[in-house]
Structure formats: structure tokens, C-alpha cells
PDB file of C-alpha atoms and ligand atoms in Angstrom:
ATOM      1  CA  MET A   2     -40.285 -33.222  68.956  1.00 38.00           C
ATOM      2  CA  GLN A   3     -36.849 -33.807  67.375  1.00 40.00           C
ATOM      3  CA  SER A   4     -33.875 -31.732  68.459  1.00 43.00           C
ATOM      4  CA  THR A   5     -30.985 -31.008  66.111  1.00 46.00           C
ATOM      5  CA  PHE A   6     -27.943 -33.125  66.913  1.00 53.00           C
ATOM      6  CA  ASN A   7     -25.252 -30.584  67.606  1.00 64.00           C
ATOM      7  CA  HIS A   8     -25.758 -28.759  70.899  1.00 65.00           C
ATOM      8  CA  GLU A   9     -22.124 -27.846  71.337  1.00 66.00           C
ATOM      9  CA  ASN A  10     -22.690 -24.084  71.554  1.00 62.00           C
ATOM     10  CA  GLU A  11     -25.504 -24.239  74.101  1.00 67.00           C
ATOM     11  CA  THR A  12     -25.237 -23.872  77.881  1.00 76.00           C
ATOM     12  CA  LYS A  13     -23.263 -26.846  79.064  1.00 91.00           C
ATOM     13  CA  THR A  14     -25.030 -29.645  80.865  1.00 96.00           C
ATOM     14  CA  HIS A  15     -23.561 -31.806  83.634  1.00 98.00           C
ATOM     15  CA  VAL A  16     -24.512 -35.431  83.113  1.00 98.00           C
ATOM     16  CA  ALA A  17     -23.705 -38.119  85.681  1.00 98.00           C
ATOM     17  CA  MET A  18     -23.921 -41.789  84.754  1.00 98.00           C
ATOM     18  CA  ILE A  19     -24.260 -44.913  86.860  1.00 98.00           C
ATOM     19  CA  MET A  20     -22.848 -47.521  84.508  1.00 98.00           C
ATOM     20  CA  ASP A  21     -24.749 -50.529  85.744  1.00 98.00           C
ATOM     21  CA  GLY A  22     -25.340 -53.938  84.184  1.00 98.00           C
ATOM     22  CA  ASN A  23     -21.892 -55.034  82.993  1.00 98.00           C
ATOM     23  CA  GLY A  24     -21.936 -58.243  85.013  1.00 97.00           C
ATOM     24  CA  ARG A  25     -25.476 -59.251  84.082  1.00 98.00           C
ATOM     25  CA  TRP A  26     -24.835 -58.442  80.424  1.00 98.00           C
ATOM     26  CA  ALA A  27     -21.829 -60.794  80.391  1.00 98.00           C
ATOM     27  CA  GLN A  28     -23.376 -63.574  82.475  1.00 97.00           C
ATOM     28  CA  SER A  29     -26.515 -63.697  80.339  1.00 98.00           C
ATOM     29  CA  ARG A  30     -24.198 -64.445  77.401  1.00 98.00           C
ATOM     30  CA  GLY A  31     -22.229 -67.117  79.221  1.00 98.00           C
ATOM     31  CA  MET A  32     -19.207 -64.821  79.616  1.00 97.00           C
ATOM     32  CA  LEU A  33     -17.193 -63.852  82.684  1.00 96.00           C
ATOM     33  CA  ARG A  34     -18.315 -60.672  84.433  1.00 96.00           C
ATOM     34  CA  ILE A  35     -15.024 -58.990  83.588  1.00 96.00           C
ATOM     35  CA  GLU A  36     -15.844 -59.303  79.901  1.00 97.00           C
ATOM     36  CA  GLY A  37     -18.863 -57.111  80.650  1.00 98.00           C
ATOM     37  CA  HIS A  38     -16.566 -54.506  82.218  1.00 98.00           C
ATOM     38  CA  ARG A  39     -14.292 -54.683  79.174  1.00 97.00           C
ATOM     39  CA  ARG A  40     -17.255 -54.035  76.897  1.00 98.00           C
ATOM     40  CA  GLY A  41     -18.348 -51.360  79.339  1.00 98.00           C
ATOM     41  CA  MET A  42     -15.078 -49.557  78.711  1.00 97.00           C
ATOM     42  CA  GLU A  43     -15.996 -49.380  75.016  1.00 97.00           C
ATOM     43  CA  THR A  44     -19.260 -47.711  76.028  1.00 98.00           C
ATOM     44  CA  VAL A  45     -17.263 -45.202  78.095  1.00 98.00           C
ATOM     45  CA  ARG A  46     -15.306 -44.272  74.947  1.00 97.00           C
ATOM     46  CA  LYS A  47     -18.505 -43.815  72.959  1.00 98.00           C
ATOM     47  CA  MET A  48     -20.088 -41.618  75.615  1.00 98.00           C
ATOM     48  CA  VAL A  49     -16.993 -39.418  75.951  1.00 98.00           C
ATOM     49  CA  GLU A  50     -16.985 -38.980  72.180  1.00 97.00           C
ATOM     50  CA  ALA A  51     -20.690 -38.129  72.017  1.00 98.00           C
ATOM     51  CA  ALA A  52     -20.919 -35.839  75.046  1.00 98.00           C
ATOM     52  CA  PRO A  53     -19.629 -32.516  73.605  1.00 97.00           C
ATOM     53  CA  GLU A  54     -21.931 -32.688  70.560  1.00 96.00           C
ATOM     54  CA  LEU A  55     -24.868 -33.234  72.880  1.00 97.00           C
ATOM     55  CA  GLY A  56     -24.098 -30.052  74.786  1.00 96.00           C
ATOM     56  CA  VAL A  57     -22.555 -31.828  77.745  1.00 98.00           C
ATOM     57  CA  GLY A  58     -19.755 -29.859  79.429  1.00 97.00           C
ATOM     58  CA  THR A  59     -19.204 -32.186  82.380  1.00 97.00           C
ATOM     59  CA  LEU A  60     -19.587 -35.954  82.391  1.00 98.00           C
ATOM     60  CA  THR A  61     -19.174 -37.798  85.694  1.00 98.00           C
ATOM     61  CA  LEU A  62     -18.977 -41.591  85.455  1.00 98.00           C
ATOM     62  CA  TYR A  63     -19.394 -43.909  88.442  1.00 98.00           C
ATOM     63  CA  ALA A  64     -16.591 -46.370  87.756  1.00 98.00           C
ATOM     64  CA  PHE A  65     -15.979 -47.885  91.183  1.00 98.00           C
ATOM     65  CA  SER A  66     -17.902 -47.269  94.388  1.00 98.00           C
ATOM     66  CA  SER A  67     -16.268 -47.597  97.798  1.00 98.00           C
ATOM     67  CA  ASP A  68     -18.590 -50.548  98.371  1.00 98.00           C
ATOM     68  CA  ASN A  69     -17.216 -52.274  95.254  1.00 98.00           C
ATOM     69  CA  TRP A  70     -14.125 -53.281  97.285  1.00 98.00           C
ATOM     70  CA  LYS A  71     -16.400 -56.002  98.688  1.00 97.00           C
ATOM     71  CA  ARG A  72     -16.482 -57.769  95.297  1.00 96.00           C
ATOM     72  CA  PRO A  73     -14.353 -60.882  94.651  1.00 95.00           C
ATOM     73  CA  ALA A  74     -10.643 -60.010  94.552  1.00 96.00           C
ATOM     74  CA  ALA A  75     -10.281 -61.218  90.958  1.00 95.00           C
ATOM     75  CA  GLU A  76     -13.002 -58.848  89.742  1.00 96.00           C
ATOM     76  CA  VAL A  77     -11.512 -55.918  91.695  1.00 97.00           C
ATOM     77  CA  GLU A  78      -8.050 -56.627  90.258  1.00 96.00           C
ATOM     78  CA  ALA A  79      -9.449 -56.879  86.761  1.00 96.00           C
ATOM     79  CA  LEU A  80     -11.189 -53.516  87.205  1.00 97.00           C
ATOM     80  CA  MET A  81      -7.924 -51.929  88.393  1.00 97.00           C
ATOM     81  CA  ARG A  82      -6.206 -53.245  85.264  1.00 96.00           C
ATOM     82  CA  LEU A  83      -8.964 -51.794  83.101  1.00 96.00           C
ATOM     83  CA  PHE A  84      -8.661 -48.332  84.723  1.00 97.00           C
ATOM     84  CA  GLN A  85      -4.909 -48.435  84.208  1.00 96.00           C
ATOM     85  CA  LEU A  86      -5.389 -49.452  80.584  1.00 96.00           C
ATOM     86  CA  TYR A  87      -7.973 -46.742  80.011  1.00 96.00           C
ATOM     87  CA  LEU A  88      -5.667 -44.070  81.415  1.00 95.00           C
ATOM     88  CA  LYS A  89      -2.741 -45.341  79.360  1.00 92.00           C
ATOM     89  CA  ARG A  90      -4.630 -45.658  76.095  1.00 92.00           C
ATOM     90  CA  GLU A  91      -7.147 -42.859  76.196  1.00 94.00           C
ATOM     91  CA  VAL A  92      -5.384 -39.828  77.650  1.00 94.00           C
ATOM     92  CA  LYS A  93      -3.730 -38.873  74.366  1.00 95.00           C
ATOM     93  CA  LYS A  94      -7.054 -39.083  72.568  1.00 95.00           C
ATOM     94  CA  CYS A  95      -8.749 -37.135  75.357  1.00 96.00           C
ATOM     95  CA  ILE A  96      -6.244 -34.304  74.998  1.00 97.00           C
ATOM     96  CA  GLU A  97      -6.624 -34.255  71.192  1.00 96.00           C
ATOM     97  CA  ASN A  98     -10.377 -33.938  71.689  1.00 97.00           C
ATOM     98  CA  GLY A  99     -10.176 -31.239  74.351  1.00 97.00           C
ATOM     99  CA  VAL A 100     -11.221 -33.551  77.186  1.00 98.00           C
ATOM    100  CA  ARG A 101      -9.956 -32.740  80.675  1.00 97.00           C
ATOM    101  CA  LEU A 102      -9.831 -35.784  82.883  1.00 97.00           C
ATOM    102  CA  SER A 103     -10.212 -35.797  86.674  1.00 96.00           C
ATOM    103  CA  VAL A 104     -10.639 -38.570  89.176  1.00 96.00           C
ATOM    104  CA  VAL A 105     -12.999 -37.981  92.107  1.00 96.00           C
ATOM    105  CA  GLY A 106     -13.036 -40.091  95.256  1.00 96.00           C
ATOM    106  CA  ARG A 107     -10.359 -41.585  97.488  1.00 95.00           C
ATOM    107  CA  ARG A 108      -6.991 -42.346  95.955  1.00 95.00           C
ATOM    108  CA  ASP A 109      -4.989 -43.883  98.763  1.00 97.00           C
ATOM    109  CA  ARG A 110      -6.413 -47.415  98.495  1.00 97.00           C
ATOM    110  CA  PHE A 111      -5.485 -47.815  94.820  1.00 97.00           C
ATOM    111  CA  PRO A 112      -2.173 -49.367  93.738  1.00 96.00           C
ATOM    112  CA  GLN A 113       0.616 -46.755  93.547  1.00 97.00           C
ATOM    113  CA  ARG A 114       0.951 -47.301  89.799  1.00 97.00           C
ATOM    114  CA  LEU A 115      -2.670 -46.448  89.250  1.00 98.00           C
ATOM    115  CA  GLN A 116      -2.482 -43.401  91.515  1.00 98.00           C
ATOM    116  CA  ARG A 117       0.468 -42.112  89.470  1.00 97.00           C
ATOM    117  CA  ALA A 118      -1.383 -42.761  86.201  1.00 97.00           C
ATOM    118  CA  MET A 119      -4.364 -40.766  87.541  1.00 97.00           C
ATOM    119  CA  GLU A 120      -2.140 -37.827  88.489  1.00 97.00           C
ATOM    120  CA  ARG A 121      -0.354 -37.902  85.131  1.00 97.00           C
ATOM    121  CA  ALA A 122      -3.646 -37.966  83.208  1.00 97.00           C
ATOM    122  CA  GLU A 123      -5.004 -35.050  85.218  1.00 96.00           C
ATOM    123  CA  GLU A 124      -1.837 -33.025  84.794  1.00 96.00           C
ATOM    124  CA  ALA A 125      -1.534 -33.668  81.056  1.00 97.00           C
ATOM    125  CA  SER A 126      -5.160 -32.776  80.291  1.00 97.00           C
ATOM    126  CA  ARG A 127      -5.546 -29.879  82.750  1.00 95.00           C
ATOM    127  CA  HIS A 128      -5.709 -27.250  79.984  1.00 96.00           C
ATOM    128  CA  CYS A 129      -8.508 -28.961  77.994  1.00 97.00           C
ATOM    129  CA  GLN A 130     -11.877 -27.220  77.982  1.00 95.00           C
ATOM    130  CA  ARG A 131     -14.297 -28.934  75.616  1.00 97.00           C
ATOM    131  CA  LEU A 132     -15.440 -31.578  78.091  1.00 97.00           C
ATOM    132  CA  HIS A 133     -14.640 -32.230  81.745  1.00 97.00           C
ATOM    133  CA  LEU A 134     -14.634 -36.003  82.202  1.00 98.00           C
ATOM    134  CA  ARG A 135     -14.751 -36.943  85.883  1.00 97.00           C
ATOM    135  CA  ILE A 136     -14.225 -40.568  86.785  1.00 97.00           C
ATOM    136  CA  ALA A 137     -15.608 -41.407  90.217  1.00 98.00           C
ATOM    137  CA  ALA A 138     -13.415 -44.155  91.670  1.00 98.00           C
ATOM    138  CA  ASP A 139     -13.402 -45.462  95.247  1.00 98.00           C
ATOM    139  CA  TYR A 140     -16.253 -43.017  95.521  1.00 97.00           C
ATOM    140  CA  SER A 141     -18.871 -42.715  98.241  1.00 98.00           C
ATOM    141  CA  ALA A 142     -20.971 -39.539  98.347  1.00 97.00           C
ATOM    142  CA  ARG A 143     -21.592 -39.985 102.069  1.00 96.00           C
ATOM    143  CA  ASP A 144     -17.864 -40.247 102.780  1.00 96.00           C
ATOM    144  CA  MET A 145     -17.147 -37.209 100.575  1.00 94.00           C
ATOM    145  CA  ILE A 146     -19.765 -35.177 102.480  1.00 94.00           C
ATOM    146  CA  LEU A 147     -18.452 -36.374 105.813  1.00 93.00           C
ATOM    147  CA  ARG A 148     -14.828 -35.561 104.964  1.00 91.00           C
ATOM    148  CA  ALA A 149     -15.735 -32.116 103.619  1.00 90.00           C
ATOM    149  CA  ALA A 150     -17.748 -31.448 106.795  1.00 90.00           C
ATOM    150  CA  GLN A 151     -14.803 -32.509 108.962  1.00 89.00           C
ATOM    151  CA  ARG A 152     -12.472 -30.167 107.056  1.00 85.00           C
ATOM    152  CA  VAL A 153     -14.713 -27.122 107.498  1.00 84.00           C
ATOM    153  CA  ALA A 154     -16.430 -27.968 110.784  1.00 82.00           C
ATOM    154  CA  SER A 155     -15.912 -24.637 112.530  1.00 81.00           C
ATOM    155  CA  ASP A 156     -16.238 -22.260 109.567  1.00 80.00           C
ATOM    156  CA  GLU A 157     -19.569 -20.477 110.002  1.00 80.00           C
ATOM    157  CA  SER A 158     -19.079 -18.260 106.946  1.00 83.00           C
ATOM    158  CA  LEU A 159     -19.111 -21.345 104.734  1.00 85.00           C
ATOM    159  CA  SER A 160     -21.453 -21.109 101.705  1.00 87.00           C
ATOM    160  CA  ARG A 161     -23.025 -23.936  99.714  1.00 88.00           C
ATOM    161  CA  GLU A 162     -20.739 -23.051  96.805  1.00 88.00           C
ATOM    162  CA  LEU A 163     -17.604 -23.269  98.901  1.00 86.00           C
ATOM    163  CA  PHE A 164     -18.772 -26.482 100.517  1.00 88.00           C
ATOM    164  CA  ALA A 165     -19.335 -27.970  97.052  1.00 88.00           C
ATOM    165  CA  ARG A 166     -15.695 -27.246  96.221  1.00 86.00           C
ATOM    166  CA  HIS A 167     -14.564 -28.965  99.401  1.00 85.00           C
ATOM    167  CA  LEU A 168     -16.744 -31.885  98.383  1.00 85.00           C
ATOM    168  CA  SER A 169     -15.208 -32.394  94.971  1.00 82.00           C
ATOM    169  CA  GLY A 170     -11.702 -31.739  96.274  1.00 78.00           C
ATOM    170  CA  GLU A 171     -11.186 -29.102  93.565  1.00 75.00           C
ATOM    171  CA  PRO A 172      -8.889 -26.116  93.894  1.00 72.00           C
ATOM    172  CA  HIS A 173     -10.841 -23.073  95.032  1.00 72.00           C
ATOM    173  CA  ASP A 174      -9.594 -20.692  92.354  1.00 72.00           C
ATOM    174  CA  GLY A 175     -10.769 -22.375  89.110  1.00 75.00           C
ATOM    175  CA  GLU A 176     -14.246 -22.789  87.635  1.00 79.00           C
ATOM    176  CA  PRO A 177     -16.412 -24.774  90.071  1.00 84.00           C
ATOM    177  CA  THR A 178     -17.970 -28.018  88.840  1.00 90.00           C
ATOM    178  CA  PRO A 179     -21.673 -27.329  88.326  1.00 92.00           C
ATOM    179  CA  ASP A 180     -24.408 -29.371  90.001  1.00 95.00           C
ATOM    180  CA  VAL A 181     -25.618 -32.432  88.116  1.00 97.00           C
ATOM    181  CA  ASP A 182     -28.399 -31.604  85.627  1.00 97.00           C
ATOM    182  CA  LEU A 183     -29.163 -35.121  84.474  1.00 98.00           C
ATOM    183  CA  LEU A 184     -28.405 -38.454  86.090  1.00 98.00           C
ATOM    184  CA  VAL A 185     -28.582 -41.529  83.854  1.00 98.00           C
ATOM    185  CA  ARG A 186     -28.593 -45.039  85.276  1.00 98.00           C
ATOM    186  CA  THR A 187     -28.470 -48.092  83.042  1.00 98.00           C
ATOM    187  CA  GLY A 188     -29.213 -51.679  84.072  1.00 98.00           C
ATOM    188  CA  GLY A 189     -32.829 -51.296  85.208  1.00 98.00           C
ATOM    189  CA  GLU A 190     -32.310 -50.394  88.880  1.00 98.00           C
ATOM    190  CA  LYS A 191     -33.798 -47.142  90.158  1.00 98.00           C
ATOM    191  CA  ARG A 192     -31.557 -45.905  92.918  1.00 98.00           C
ATOM    192  CA  LEU A 193     -28.628 -43.541  93.515  1.00 98.00           C
ATOM    193  CA  SER A 194     -26.269 -45.983  95.252  1.00 98.00           C
ATOM    194  CA  ASP A 195     -24.298 -43.329  97.188  1.00 98.00           C
ATOM    195  CA  PHE A 196     -23.429 -41.339  94.051  1.00 98.00           C
ATOM    196  CA  LEU A 197     -23.243 -37.505  94.057  1.00 97.00           C
ATOM    197  CA  LEU A 198     -25.952 -37.122  96.715  1.00 97.00           C
ATOM    198  CA  TRP A 199     -25.313 -33.405  97.272  1.00 95.00           C
ATOM    199  CA  GLU A 200     -24.672 -32.544  93.617  1.00 96.00           C
ATOM    200  CA  CYS A 201     -27.870 -34.294  92.446  1.00 97.00           C
ATOM    201  CA  ALA A 202     -30.173 -32.178  94.650  1.00 96.00           C
ATOM    202  CA  TYR A 203     -32.091 -30.920  91.564  1.00 96.00           C
ATOM    203  CA  ALA A 204     -30.931 -33.441  88.978  1.00 97.00           C
ATOM    204  CA  GLU A 205     -33.424 -34.901  86.547  1.00 98.00           C
ATOM    205  CA  LEU A 206     -33.311 -38.699  86.666  1.00 98.00           C
ATOM    206  CA  PHE A 207     -33.325 -41.038  83.663  1.00 98.00           C
ATOM    207  CA  PHE A 208     -33.443 -44.781  84.213  1.00 98.00           C
ATOM    208  CA  THR A 209     -33.129 -47.292  81.402  1.00 98.00           C
ATOM    209  CA  PRO A 210     -33.350 -51.102  81.405  1.00 98.00           C
ATOM    210  CA  LYS A 211     -30.491 -51.251  78.871  1.00 98.00           C
ATOM    211  CA  MET A 212     -27.311 -52.757  80.286  1.00 98.00           C
ATOM    212  CA  TRP A 213     -24.249 -50.488  80.160  1.00 98.00           C
ATOM    213  CA  PRO A 214     -22.378 -52.486  77.461  1.00 98.00           C
ATOM    214  CA  GLU A 215     -25.373 -52.092  75.129  1.00 98.00           C
ATOM    215  CA  PHE A 216     -25.965 -48.394  75.844  1.00 98.00           C
ATOM    216  CA  GLU A 217     -25.308 -46.500  72.608  1.00 98.00           C
ATOM    217  CA  LYS A 218     -24.773 -42.893  71.551  1.00 98.00           C
ATOM    218  CA  SER A 219     -28.386 -42.870  70.329  1.00 98.00           C
ATOM    219  CA  ASP A 220     -29.524 -43.810  73.874  1.00 98.00           C
ATOM    220  CA  PHE A 221     -27.451 -40.978  75.314  1.00 98.00           C
ATOM    221  CA  LYS A 222     -29.055 -38.607  72.799  1.00 98.00           C
ATOM    222  CA  GLN A 223     -32.506 -39.900  73.762  1.00 98.00           C
ATOM    223  CA  ALA A 224     -31.794 -39.226  77.452  1.00 98.00           C
ATOM    224  CA  ILE A 225     -30.631 -35.695  76.624  1.00 98.00           C
ATOM    225  CA  ASP A 226     -33.669 -35.026  74.413  1.00 97.00           C
ATOM    226  CA  ASP A 227     -35.944 -36.251  77.195  1.00 97.00           C
ATOM    227  CA  PHE A 228     -34.104 -33.993  79.673  1.00 97.00           C
ATOM    228  CA  ARG A 229     -34.495 -30.956  77.424  1.00 95.00           C
ATOM    229  CA  HIS A 230     -38.267 -31.383  77.536  1.00 91.00           C
ATOM    230  CA  ARG A 231     -38.463 -31.500  81.325  1.00 92.00           C
ATOM    231  CA  GLU A 232     -39.643 -28.435  83.188  1.00 88.00           C
ATOM    232  CA  ARG A 233     -37.051 -27.669  85.841  1.00 88.00           C
ATOM    233  CA  ARG A 234     -38.526 -25.555  88.614  1.00 88.00           C
ATOM    234  CA  PHE A 235     -35.945 -25.692  91.411  1.00 88.00           C
ATOM    235  CA  GLY A 236     -38.744 -25.294  93.959  1.00 85.00           C
ATOM    236  CA  GLU A 237     -40.285 -22.233  92.273  1.00 86.00           C
ATOM    237  CA  VAL A 238     -43.612 -22.017  90.432  1.00 83.00           C
ATOM    238  CA  PRO A 239     -43.614 -21.601  86.636  1.00 75.00           C
ATOM    239  CA  VAL A 240     -43.808 -17.913  85.595  1.00 69.00           C
ATOM    240  CA  ALA A 241     -47.200 -18.484  83.897  1.00 70.00           C
ATOM    241  CA  HIS A 242     -48.680 -19.710  87.193  1.00 71.00           C
ATOM    242  CA  ALA A 243     -47.018 -17.179  89.476  1.00 68.00           C
ATOM    243  CA  ASN A 244     -50.041 -14.885  89.813  1.00 67.00           C
ATOM    244  CA  ALA A 245     -52.722 -17.590  89.929  1.00 66.00           C
ATOM    245  CA  ALA A 246     -54.512 -18.173  93.237  1.00 58.00           C
TER     246      ALA A 246
HETATM  247  C1  FPP B  22     -21.423 -51.817  87.462  1.00 67.74           C
HETATM  248  O1  FPP B  22     -21.885 -52.965  86.793  1.00 67.74           O
HETATM  249  C2  FPP B  22     -20.126 -51.417  86.902  1.00 67.74           C
HETATM  250  C3  FPP B  22     -18.964 -51.334  87.594  1.00 67.74           C
HETATM  251  C4  FPP B  22     -18.855 -51.618  89.022  1.00 67.74           C
HETATM  252  C5  FPP B  22     -17.689 -50.999  86.921  1.00 67.74           C
HETATM  253  C6  FPP B  22     -17.764 -49.996  85.815  1.00 67.74           C
HETATM  254  C7  FPP B  22     -16.535 -50.091  84.979  1.00 67.74           C
HETATM  255  C8  FPP B  22     -16.462 -49.891  83.648  1.00 67.74           C
HETATM  256  C9  FPP B  22     -17.598 -49.463  82.838  1.00 67.74           C
HETATM  257  C10 FPP B  22     -15.187 -50.147  82.907  1.00 67.74           C
HETATM  258  C11 FPP B  22     -14.081 -49.204  83.057  1.00 67.74           C
HETATM  259  C12 FPP B  22     -14.442 -47.778  83.251  1.00 67.74           C
HETATM  260  C13 FPP B  22     -13.585 -46.748  83.084  1.00 67.74           C
HETATM  261  C14 FPP B  22     -14.027 -45.369  83.396  1.00 67.74           C
HETATM  262  C15 FPP B  22     -12.236 -46.930  82.577  1.00 67.74           C
HETATM  263  P1  FPP B  22     -22.089 -54.304  87.626  1.00 67.74           P
HETATM  264  O2  FPP B  22     -20.851 -55.095  87.551  1.00 67.74           O
HETATM  265  O3  FPP B  22     -22.536 -53.968  89.005  1.00 67.74           O
HETATM  266  O4  FPP B  22     -23.223 -54.984  86.825  1.00 67.74           O
HETATM  267  P2  FPP B  22     -24.345 -55.965  87.403  1.00 67.74           P
HETATM  268  O5  FPP B  22     -25.291 -55.112  88.209  1.00 67.74           O
HETATM  269  O6  FPP B  22     -24.969 -56.498  86.185  1.00 67.74           O
HETATM  270  O7  FPP B  22     -23.656 -57.006  88.238  1.00 67.74           O
END
């Protein structure tokens, strides 16, 4: 069944993406791995552009896991330069397109310059409401859960909702970030790799063998169409079956 392309007025979906396969994409073409990341940044632009039309209200991208610090220093440095470049070049466009940008994860291990660029991008785009783009950087879901638990250890009145806010490090007075509805992973692997473990409790999963630099808007649309045909039960039984023995 075909869905119409513009879903912008529907209930907003939270899509999380594990952008895997940059290195393999580049190496299989005789290029340096960093060239794959550079091309991967182009894919990020395309996805951010496509998301609102597909009915996506929140897009969380796994840009750098806490375990990625173990990569060769040259690759890590090149990734830092790319983040800096992205923030410098894209923030204006994000604001024009109503995209609010946030960074989730640890900040303190990034170069000061990059930390300042993250803060500036968040501040400048704070008022935007069409899409919430969250870039997960120096991110580990286990560490986020652990730190949130440490902060609230003795609060017995704590609810799941409040805990989720502690997890994302968001202020407690604005709209909370919704749970992930759909998790997309490119690059052929089928695992979560310490990404949004709490928030993905009821996420639908979509794995594709396509490498991130070759993932197109049409692939994103296909993942969303597939998601819209899933039956999400959240542990309940479908209404039609509720009275059956
Ligand atoms: C995983 O592919 C990808 C990364 C660790 C980095 C992702 C970075 C980008 C897409 C570019 C910049 C992003 C932003 C948001 C500005 P991999 O290197 O593990 O690929 P492999 O599994 O083929 O080695």
C-alpha cells in the first residue's frame, strides 16, 4: 500500500538512527574512512530535510558513541572537525527550516571550541518547532541511565516520565522528548550498540544493509512506510481479540 508523501500534519514520530557503514563504504571504494564520514554528513543533511515531510517531529542521530573514543586519533580528530563544520554551516539553515538542534551525551571531553559551538547552536535554534534534531555525541545509554539514577537515587516519588527527563538532561518545564517510535540502523548490523536503551523500550526496529552514505530520502520514506504498517501493541492485545478466549 502506498502512503501519500506529506505527513507533516500527522502525530509526530520520533525516529532514531544509527548511522553505520561510513568506514566500510569508503574502504570498499579505496578511500580513507574519513571520506565516508564526510559523505555521511551529506546524508545527515538529506535526512534532516526529509524528516518533517515524513511526519517526524524528533530525529535523534547517533553521531559519536562513548566507545568511539577508542578509534585511531586521526579519525576521532577528523570527526570533531566534521561536527564543528556541521554546526557552523548548518545552524542557519536549520533555523530557517524550523529545526531545533540539541546535543545529547557528555560534553566535557570535547574540545572547548566544539562545546561552545554546541551551546551556540542550541541557543540560536531553541525557538524552532518543526523538527527537533538531537545529535547524540559522546553518548552511552548505559552511562546516561547510570548518571540519571545517581542524581535521583533517593527520590521515591520519581515517575518514569520524570526519570526520562533526567536521562535526556532536558529542562523539566518544557515539552518532554517522546520515546523512540522507530529505530533505523544502516550498515547491515542488527544491534543497538548502547543507543537510547530506555527510550527504545517499545521502538519498532528497521535494519537495512545499505551503508549510511548511500542511504537516501527514498530509503527513509520506505522505513517510515514500513513502520506505519506495523501493529504496535505496547504489551496489550488488539481490540478485536480482547474478548476472545
Ligand atoms: C559509524 O560508521 C559512524 C560514525 C561513528 C560517525 C557518524 C558521523 C557522521 C555521519 C558524520 C557527521 C555527523 C554529524 C551529525 C555532523 P562506522 O565508521 O562505524 O562505519 P563502519 O562500521 O563501516 O566502520
